[in-house]
Short mmCIF file of C-alpha atoms and ligand atoms in Angstrom, two decimals:
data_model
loop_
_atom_site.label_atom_id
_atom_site.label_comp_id
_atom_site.label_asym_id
_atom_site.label_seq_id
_atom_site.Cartn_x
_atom_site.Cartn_y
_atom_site.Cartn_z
CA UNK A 247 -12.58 1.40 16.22
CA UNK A 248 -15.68 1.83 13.88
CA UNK A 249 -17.17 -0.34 11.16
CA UNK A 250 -20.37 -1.51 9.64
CA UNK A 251 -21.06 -4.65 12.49
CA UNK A 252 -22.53 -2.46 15.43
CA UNK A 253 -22.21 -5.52 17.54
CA UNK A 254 -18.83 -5.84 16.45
CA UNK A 255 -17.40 -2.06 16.79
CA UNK A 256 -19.23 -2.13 21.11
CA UNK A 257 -17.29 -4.95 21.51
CA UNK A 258 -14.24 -3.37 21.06
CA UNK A 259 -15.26 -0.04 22.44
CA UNK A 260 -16.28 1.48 18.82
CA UNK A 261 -18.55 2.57 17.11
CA UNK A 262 -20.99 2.23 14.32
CA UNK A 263 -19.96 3.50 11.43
CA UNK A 264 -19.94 3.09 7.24
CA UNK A 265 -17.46 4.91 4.90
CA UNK A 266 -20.12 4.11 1.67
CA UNK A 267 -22.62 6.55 3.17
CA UNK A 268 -20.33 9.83 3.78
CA UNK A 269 -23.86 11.52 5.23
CA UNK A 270 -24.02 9.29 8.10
CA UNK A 271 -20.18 8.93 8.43
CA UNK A 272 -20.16 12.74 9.13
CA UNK A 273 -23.27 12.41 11.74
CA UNK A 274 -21.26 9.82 13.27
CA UNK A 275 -18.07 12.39 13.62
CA UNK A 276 -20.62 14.96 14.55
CA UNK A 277 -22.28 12.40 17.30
CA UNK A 278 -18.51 11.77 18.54
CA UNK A 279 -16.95 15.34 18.84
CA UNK A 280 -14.14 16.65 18.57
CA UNK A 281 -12.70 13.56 16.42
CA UNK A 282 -8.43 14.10 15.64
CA UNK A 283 -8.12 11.31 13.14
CA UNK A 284 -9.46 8.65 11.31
CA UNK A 285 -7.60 6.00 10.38
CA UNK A 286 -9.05 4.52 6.94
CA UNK A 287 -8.71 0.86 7.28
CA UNK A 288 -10.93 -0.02 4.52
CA UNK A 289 -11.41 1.60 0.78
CA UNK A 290 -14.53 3.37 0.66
CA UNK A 291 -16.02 3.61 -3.15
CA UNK A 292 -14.78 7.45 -3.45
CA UNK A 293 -13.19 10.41 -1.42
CA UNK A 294 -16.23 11.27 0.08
CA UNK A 295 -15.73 9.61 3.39
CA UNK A 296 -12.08 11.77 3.61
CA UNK A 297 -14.12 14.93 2.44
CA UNK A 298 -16.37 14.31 5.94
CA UNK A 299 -13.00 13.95 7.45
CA UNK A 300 -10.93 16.76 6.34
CA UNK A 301 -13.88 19.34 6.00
CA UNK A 302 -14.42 19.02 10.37
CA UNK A 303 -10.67 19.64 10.75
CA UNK A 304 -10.65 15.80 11.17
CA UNK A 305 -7.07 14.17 10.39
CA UNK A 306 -7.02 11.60 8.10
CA UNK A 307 -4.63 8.01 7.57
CA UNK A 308 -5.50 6.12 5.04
CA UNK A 309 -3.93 2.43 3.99
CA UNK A 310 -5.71 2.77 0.97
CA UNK A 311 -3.53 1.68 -2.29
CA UNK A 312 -5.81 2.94 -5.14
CA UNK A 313 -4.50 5.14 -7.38
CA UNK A 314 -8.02 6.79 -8.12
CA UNK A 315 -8.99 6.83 -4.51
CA UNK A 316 -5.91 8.14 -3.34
CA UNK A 317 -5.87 11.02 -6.40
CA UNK A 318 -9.61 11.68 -5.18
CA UNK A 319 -8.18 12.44 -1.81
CA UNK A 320 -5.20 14.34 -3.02
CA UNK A 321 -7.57 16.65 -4.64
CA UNK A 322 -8.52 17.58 -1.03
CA UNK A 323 -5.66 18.96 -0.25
CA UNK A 324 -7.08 23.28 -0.70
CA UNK A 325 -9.66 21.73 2.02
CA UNK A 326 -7.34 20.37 4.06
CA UNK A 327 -5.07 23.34 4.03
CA UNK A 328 -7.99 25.88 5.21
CA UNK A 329 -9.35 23.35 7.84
CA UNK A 330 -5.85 23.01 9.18
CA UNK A 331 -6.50 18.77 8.85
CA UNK A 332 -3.40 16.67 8.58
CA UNK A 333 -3.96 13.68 5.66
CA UNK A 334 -1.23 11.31 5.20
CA UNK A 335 -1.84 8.89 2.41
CA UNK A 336 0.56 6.04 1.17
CA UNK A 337 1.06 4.31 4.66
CA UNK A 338 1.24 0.79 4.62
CA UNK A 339 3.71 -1.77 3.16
CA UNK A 340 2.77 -0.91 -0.03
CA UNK A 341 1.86 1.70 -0.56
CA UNK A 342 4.04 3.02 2.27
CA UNK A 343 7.64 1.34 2.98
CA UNK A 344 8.22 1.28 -0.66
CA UNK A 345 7.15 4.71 -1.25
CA UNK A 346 10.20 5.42 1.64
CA UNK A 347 12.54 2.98 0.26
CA UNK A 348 12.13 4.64 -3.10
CA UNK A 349 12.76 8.08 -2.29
CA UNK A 350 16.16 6.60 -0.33
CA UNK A 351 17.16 5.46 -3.29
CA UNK A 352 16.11 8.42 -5.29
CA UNK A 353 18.41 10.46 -3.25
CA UNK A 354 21.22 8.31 -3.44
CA UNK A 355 21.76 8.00 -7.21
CA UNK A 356 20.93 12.04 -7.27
CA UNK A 357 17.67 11.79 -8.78
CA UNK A 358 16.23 8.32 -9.97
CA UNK A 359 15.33 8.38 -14.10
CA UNK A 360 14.06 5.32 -13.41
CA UNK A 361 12.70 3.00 -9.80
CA UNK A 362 11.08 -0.59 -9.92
CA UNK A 363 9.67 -1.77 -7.12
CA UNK A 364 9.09 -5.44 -5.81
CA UNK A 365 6.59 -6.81 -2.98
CA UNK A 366 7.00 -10.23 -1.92
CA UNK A 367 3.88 -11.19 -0.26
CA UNK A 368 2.96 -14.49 2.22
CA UNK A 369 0.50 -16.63 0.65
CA UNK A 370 0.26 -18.08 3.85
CA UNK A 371 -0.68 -15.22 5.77
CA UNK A 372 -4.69 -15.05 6.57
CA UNK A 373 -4.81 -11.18 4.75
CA UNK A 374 -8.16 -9.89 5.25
CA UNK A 375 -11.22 -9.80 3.31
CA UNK A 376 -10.80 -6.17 1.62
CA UNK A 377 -7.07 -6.88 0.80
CA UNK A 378 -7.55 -9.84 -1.13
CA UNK A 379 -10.79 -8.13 -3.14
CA UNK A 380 -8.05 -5.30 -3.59
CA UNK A 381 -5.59 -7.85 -5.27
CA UNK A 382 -8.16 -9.87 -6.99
CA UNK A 383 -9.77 -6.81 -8.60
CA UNK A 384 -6.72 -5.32 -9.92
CA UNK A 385 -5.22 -8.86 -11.32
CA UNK A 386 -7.16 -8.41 -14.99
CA UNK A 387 -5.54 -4.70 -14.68
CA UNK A 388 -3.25 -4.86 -18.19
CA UNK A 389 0.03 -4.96 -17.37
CA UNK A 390 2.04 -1.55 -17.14
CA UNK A 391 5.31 -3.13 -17.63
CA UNK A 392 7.23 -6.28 -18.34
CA UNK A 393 7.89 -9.04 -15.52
CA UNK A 394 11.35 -8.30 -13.45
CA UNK A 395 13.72 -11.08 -11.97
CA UNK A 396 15.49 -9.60 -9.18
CA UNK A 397 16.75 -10.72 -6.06
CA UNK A 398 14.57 -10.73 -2.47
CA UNK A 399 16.61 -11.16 0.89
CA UNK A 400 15.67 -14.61 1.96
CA UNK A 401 13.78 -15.48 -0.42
CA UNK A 402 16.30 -16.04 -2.98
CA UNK A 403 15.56 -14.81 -6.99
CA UNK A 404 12.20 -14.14 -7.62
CA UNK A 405 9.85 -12.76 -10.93
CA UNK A 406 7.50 -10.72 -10.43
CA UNK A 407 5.03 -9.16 -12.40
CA UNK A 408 3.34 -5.72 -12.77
CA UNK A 409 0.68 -4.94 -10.45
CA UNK A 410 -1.23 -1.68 -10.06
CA UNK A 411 -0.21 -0.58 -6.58
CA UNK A 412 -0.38 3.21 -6.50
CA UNK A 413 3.04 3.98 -5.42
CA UNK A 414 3.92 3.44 -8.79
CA UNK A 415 1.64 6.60 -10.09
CA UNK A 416 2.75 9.13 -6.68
CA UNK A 417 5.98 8.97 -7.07
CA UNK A 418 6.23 10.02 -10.90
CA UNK A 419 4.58 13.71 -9.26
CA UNK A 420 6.02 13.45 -5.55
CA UNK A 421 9.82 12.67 -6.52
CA UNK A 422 9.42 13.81 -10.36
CA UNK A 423 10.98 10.16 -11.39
CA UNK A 424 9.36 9.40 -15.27
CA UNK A 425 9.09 5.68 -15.02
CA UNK A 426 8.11 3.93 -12.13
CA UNK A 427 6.68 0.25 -11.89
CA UNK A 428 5.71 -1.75 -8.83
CA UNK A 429 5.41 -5.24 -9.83
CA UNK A 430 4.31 -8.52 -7.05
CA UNK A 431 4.88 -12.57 -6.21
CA UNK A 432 3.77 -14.42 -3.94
CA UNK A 433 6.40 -16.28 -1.42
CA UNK A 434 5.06 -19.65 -3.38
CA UNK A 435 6.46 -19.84 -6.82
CA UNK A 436 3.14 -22.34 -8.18
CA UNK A 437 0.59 -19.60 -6.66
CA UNK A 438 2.85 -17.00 -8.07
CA UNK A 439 2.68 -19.01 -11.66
CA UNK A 440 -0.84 -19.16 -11.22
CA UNK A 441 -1.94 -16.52 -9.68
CA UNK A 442 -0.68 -14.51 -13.07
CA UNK A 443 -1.76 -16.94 -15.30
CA UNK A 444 -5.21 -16.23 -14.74
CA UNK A 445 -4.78 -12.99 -15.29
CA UNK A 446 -6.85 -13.11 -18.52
CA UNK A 447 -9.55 -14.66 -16.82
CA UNK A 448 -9.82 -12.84 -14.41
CA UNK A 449 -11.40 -10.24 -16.15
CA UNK A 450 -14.26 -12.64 -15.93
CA UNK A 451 -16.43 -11.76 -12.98
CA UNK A 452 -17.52 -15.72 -11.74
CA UNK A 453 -13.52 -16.23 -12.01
CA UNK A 454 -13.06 -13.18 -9.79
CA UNK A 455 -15.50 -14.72 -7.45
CA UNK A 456 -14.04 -18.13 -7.44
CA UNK A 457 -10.08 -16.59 -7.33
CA UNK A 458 -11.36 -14.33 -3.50
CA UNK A 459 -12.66 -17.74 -2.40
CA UNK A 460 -9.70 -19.39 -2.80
CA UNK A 461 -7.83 -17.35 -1.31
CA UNK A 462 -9.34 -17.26 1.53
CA UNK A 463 -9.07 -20.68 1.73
CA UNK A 464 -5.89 -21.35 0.86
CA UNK A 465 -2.75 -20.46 2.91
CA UNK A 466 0.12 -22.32 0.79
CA UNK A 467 3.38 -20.72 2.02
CA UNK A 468 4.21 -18.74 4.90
CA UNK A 469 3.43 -15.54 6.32
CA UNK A 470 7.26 -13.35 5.20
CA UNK A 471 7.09 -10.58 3.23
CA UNK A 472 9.44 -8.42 1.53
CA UNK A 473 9.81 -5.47 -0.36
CA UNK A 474 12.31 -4.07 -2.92
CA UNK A 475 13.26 -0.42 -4.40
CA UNK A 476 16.06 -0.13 -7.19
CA UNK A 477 16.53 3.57 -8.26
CA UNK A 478 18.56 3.81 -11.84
CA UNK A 479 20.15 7.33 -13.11
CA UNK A 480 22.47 6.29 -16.02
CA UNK A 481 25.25 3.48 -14.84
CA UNK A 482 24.04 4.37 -11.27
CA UNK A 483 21.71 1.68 -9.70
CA UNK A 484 21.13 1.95 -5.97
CA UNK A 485 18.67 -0.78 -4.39
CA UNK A 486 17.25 -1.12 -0.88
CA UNK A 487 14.73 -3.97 0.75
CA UNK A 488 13.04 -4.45 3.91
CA UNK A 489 11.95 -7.84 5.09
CA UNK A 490 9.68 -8.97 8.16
CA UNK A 491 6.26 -10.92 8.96
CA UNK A 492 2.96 -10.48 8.46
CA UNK A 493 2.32 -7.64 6.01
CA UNK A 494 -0.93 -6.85 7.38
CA UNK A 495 0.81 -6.65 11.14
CA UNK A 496 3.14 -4.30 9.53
CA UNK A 497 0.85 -2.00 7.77
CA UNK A 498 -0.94 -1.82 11.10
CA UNK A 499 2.54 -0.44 12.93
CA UNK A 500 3.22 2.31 10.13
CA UNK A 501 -0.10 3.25 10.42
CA UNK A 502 0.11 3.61 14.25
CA UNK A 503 3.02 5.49 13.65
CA UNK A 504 1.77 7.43 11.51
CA UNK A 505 -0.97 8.34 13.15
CA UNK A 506 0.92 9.06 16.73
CA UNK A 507 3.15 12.01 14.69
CA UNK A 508 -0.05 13.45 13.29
CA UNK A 509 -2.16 13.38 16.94
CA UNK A 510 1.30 14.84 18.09
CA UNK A 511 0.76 17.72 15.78
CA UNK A 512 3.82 19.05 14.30
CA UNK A 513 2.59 17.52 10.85
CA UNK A 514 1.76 20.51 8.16
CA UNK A 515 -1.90 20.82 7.07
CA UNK A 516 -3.54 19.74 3.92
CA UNK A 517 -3.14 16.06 2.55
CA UNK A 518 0.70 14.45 1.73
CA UNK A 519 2.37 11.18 0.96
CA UNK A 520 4.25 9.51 3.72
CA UNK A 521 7.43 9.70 1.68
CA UNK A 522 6.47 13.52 1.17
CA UNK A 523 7.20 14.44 4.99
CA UNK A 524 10.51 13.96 6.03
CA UNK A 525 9.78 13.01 9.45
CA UNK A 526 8.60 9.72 8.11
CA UNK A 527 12.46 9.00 6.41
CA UNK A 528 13.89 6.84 9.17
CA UNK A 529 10.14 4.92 9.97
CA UNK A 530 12.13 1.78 8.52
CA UNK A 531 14.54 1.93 10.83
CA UNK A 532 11.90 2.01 13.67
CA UNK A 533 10.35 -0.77 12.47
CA UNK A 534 13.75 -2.97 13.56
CA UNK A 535 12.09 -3.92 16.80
CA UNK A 536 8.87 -5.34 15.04
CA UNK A 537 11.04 -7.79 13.01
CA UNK A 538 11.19 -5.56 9.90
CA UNK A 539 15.18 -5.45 8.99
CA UNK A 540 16.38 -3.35 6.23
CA UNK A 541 18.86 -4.72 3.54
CA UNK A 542 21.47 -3.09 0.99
CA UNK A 543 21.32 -5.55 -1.62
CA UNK A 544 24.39 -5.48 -4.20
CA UNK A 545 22.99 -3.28 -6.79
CA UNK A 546 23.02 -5.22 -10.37
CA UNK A 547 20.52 -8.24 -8.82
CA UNK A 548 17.54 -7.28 -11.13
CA UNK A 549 17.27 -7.79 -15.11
CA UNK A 550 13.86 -7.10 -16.92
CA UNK A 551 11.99 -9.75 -18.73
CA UNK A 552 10.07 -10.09 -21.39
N1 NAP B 125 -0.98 0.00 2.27
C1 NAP B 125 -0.79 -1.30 2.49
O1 NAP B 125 0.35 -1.79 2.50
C2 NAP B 125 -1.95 -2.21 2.78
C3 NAP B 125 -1.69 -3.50 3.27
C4 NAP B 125 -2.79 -4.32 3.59
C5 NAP B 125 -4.09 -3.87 3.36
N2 NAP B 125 -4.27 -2.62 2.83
C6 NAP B 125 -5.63 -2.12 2.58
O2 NAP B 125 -6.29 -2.09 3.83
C7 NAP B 125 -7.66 -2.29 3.63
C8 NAP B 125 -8.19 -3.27 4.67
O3 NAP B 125 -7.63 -4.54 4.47
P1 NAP B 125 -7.88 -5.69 5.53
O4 NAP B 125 -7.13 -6.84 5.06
O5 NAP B 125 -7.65 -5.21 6.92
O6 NAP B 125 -9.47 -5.89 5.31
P2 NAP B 125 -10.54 -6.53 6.26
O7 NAP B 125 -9.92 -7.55 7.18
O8 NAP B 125 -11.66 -6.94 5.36
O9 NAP B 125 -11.01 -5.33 7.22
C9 NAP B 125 -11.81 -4.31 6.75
C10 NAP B 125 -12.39 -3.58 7.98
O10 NAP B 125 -13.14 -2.46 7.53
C11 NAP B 125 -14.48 -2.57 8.02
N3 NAP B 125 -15.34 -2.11 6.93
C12 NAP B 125 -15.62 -2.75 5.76
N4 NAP B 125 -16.46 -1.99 5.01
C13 NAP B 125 -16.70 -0.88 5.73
C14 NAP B 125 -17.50 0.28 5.51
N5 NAP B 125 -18.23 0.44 4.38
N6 NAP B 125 -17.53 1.25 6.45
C15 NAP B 125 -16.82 1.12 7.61
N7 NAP B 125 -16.05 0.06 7.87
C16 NAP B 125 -16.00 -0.94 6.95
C17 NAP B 125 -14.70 -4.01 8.38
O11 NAP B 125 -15.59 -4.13 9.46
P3 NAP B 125 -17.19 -4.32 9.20
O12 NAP B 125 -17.33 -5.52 8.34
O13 NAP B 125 -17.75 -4.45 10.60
O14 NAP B 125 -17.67 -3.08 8.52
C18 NAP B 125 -13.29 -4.43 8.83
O15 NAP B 125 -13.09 -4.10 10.18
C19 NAP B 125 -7.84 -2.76 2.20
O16 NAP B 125 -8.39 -1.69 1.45
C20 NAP B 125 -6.44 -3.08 1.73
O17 NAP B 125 -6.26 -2.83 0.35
C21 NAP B 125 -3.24 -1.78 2.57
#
């Protein structure tokens, strides 16, 4: 365990450590020794922290769900390759699950034309402090696409509206699908209401500000969450969706998992998406004894809005 609180990291048996300043991250893996993996927990301001990584022969796991970030990384990849590091990026819910749930579907219609994906997330679930600057940050993002109704196991028909995860822009190049939109609620339709109607404002720094403190504060709703891939090719429409509790919990598991196949070592070197190594195809599946169940929903449940 390693992070910026000294105090913090001894308590738990870690160490000192801060992804802004890549110099001192790499003295830190230097001070350490022979390091097998870090497992990015936080988004650092650019690849630099991954460069330390990879260029040491240091795997890599990063939750990270920035498209810029994560292309920063994947530019790493001739590095990787000649260290003979191991990065996996795209672990997480999302990115992650849906990036597996999407290339299911993929495959079953023969070769998507087109995917939308859907993440139903708790508004009642305490999500840490970096993941709700994430979503906060990217809420004045303009909207790639229109808002999609479509139907969530459990939580009955939902919209939800475009959202700049970056599964959305890796699968275009890692299944060669041409459109793909990810697009988010909340379980609580009036946060969900709001939460995009302030999208606009949000642009607004001081509303930024104001919109993180809220949500810290408030936990309207409970902690489910659940995510949705439809893959279209012509009249073909297949859909799959995985539901559990406590998204954060979850992205912790996949990137255990994750992280035990790469320390096992039969991973290839140089830097892929989960959904990009097939060993990673059945992780939902694995994820039954955590809670996380995986539905065939009838295909035909969505219809595009606006
Ligand atoms: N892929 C997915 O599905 C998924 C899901 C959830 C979250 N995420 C991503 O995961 C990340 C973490 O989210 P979270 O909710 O766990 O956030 P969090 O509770 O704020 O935790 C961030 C952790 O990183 C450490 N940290 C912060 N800045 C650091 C730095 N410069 N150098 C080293 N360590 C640093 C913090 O400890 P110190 O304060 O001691 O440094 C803390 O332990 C976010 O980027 C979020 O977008 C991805």
């Amino acid at each position: 365990m390693a992070g910026r609180d000294a105090a913090k990291a001894a308590r738990l048996g870690g160490v000192r450590a801060d992804v802004g300043d890549p110099a001192g991250f790499g003295r830190t893996l230097d001070g350490l020794g022979d390091v097998a993996a870090a497992v990015m927990c936080v988004e650092p301001p650019d690849g630099a922290a991954a460069r330390a990584c990879l260029e040491r022969g240091t795997g890599l796991v990063d939750v990270g769900a920035t498209r810029r970030l994560l292309d920063d990384v994947a530019g790493l990849h001739p590095l990787a390759a000649a260290s003979g590091a191991t990065a996996v990026l795209s672990v997480g819910v999302a990115p992650g699950l849906t990036n597996l749930l999407a290339r299911r579907a993929h495959e079953d219609v023969g070769g998507a034309e087109r995917i939308d994906l859907t993440v139903l997330l708790g508004s009642g679930e305490r999500h840490g402090a970096d993941a709700v600057r994430w979503t906060v940050d990217h809420l004045a993002a303009p909207p790639a696409a229109g808002p999609l109704r479509t139907a969530l196991p459990g939580f009955g028909s939902r919209t939800a509206y475009a959202f700049p995860f970056s599964d959305q822009y890796t699968l275009p190049r890692t299944l060669g699908t041409p459109r793909v939109a990810t697009r988010l609620c909340l379980d609580s339709r009036p946060l969900t209401a709001a939460l995009f109607g302030l999208r606009r404002a949000a642009r607004r720094p001081a509303v930024r500000r104001a919109l993180n403190a809220a949500f810290r504060r408030i936990h309207l709703g409970g902690d489910g969450f659940a995510v949705r891939a439809d893959a279209h090719r012509g009249s073909r429409h297949c859909a799959y969706a995985l539901t559990g509790r406590a998204q954060s919990r979850v992205t912790g598991l996949v990137a255990a998992h994750v992280t035990a196949e790469l320390l096992g070592g039969a991973l290839p070197a140089g830097v892929h998406h989960i959904e990009e190594l097939p060993v990673f195809a059945r992780l939902p599946e694995s994820l039954a004894e955590h809670g996380v169940t995986l539905h065939r929903p009838a295909p035909g449940g969505g219809s595009l809005r606006g």
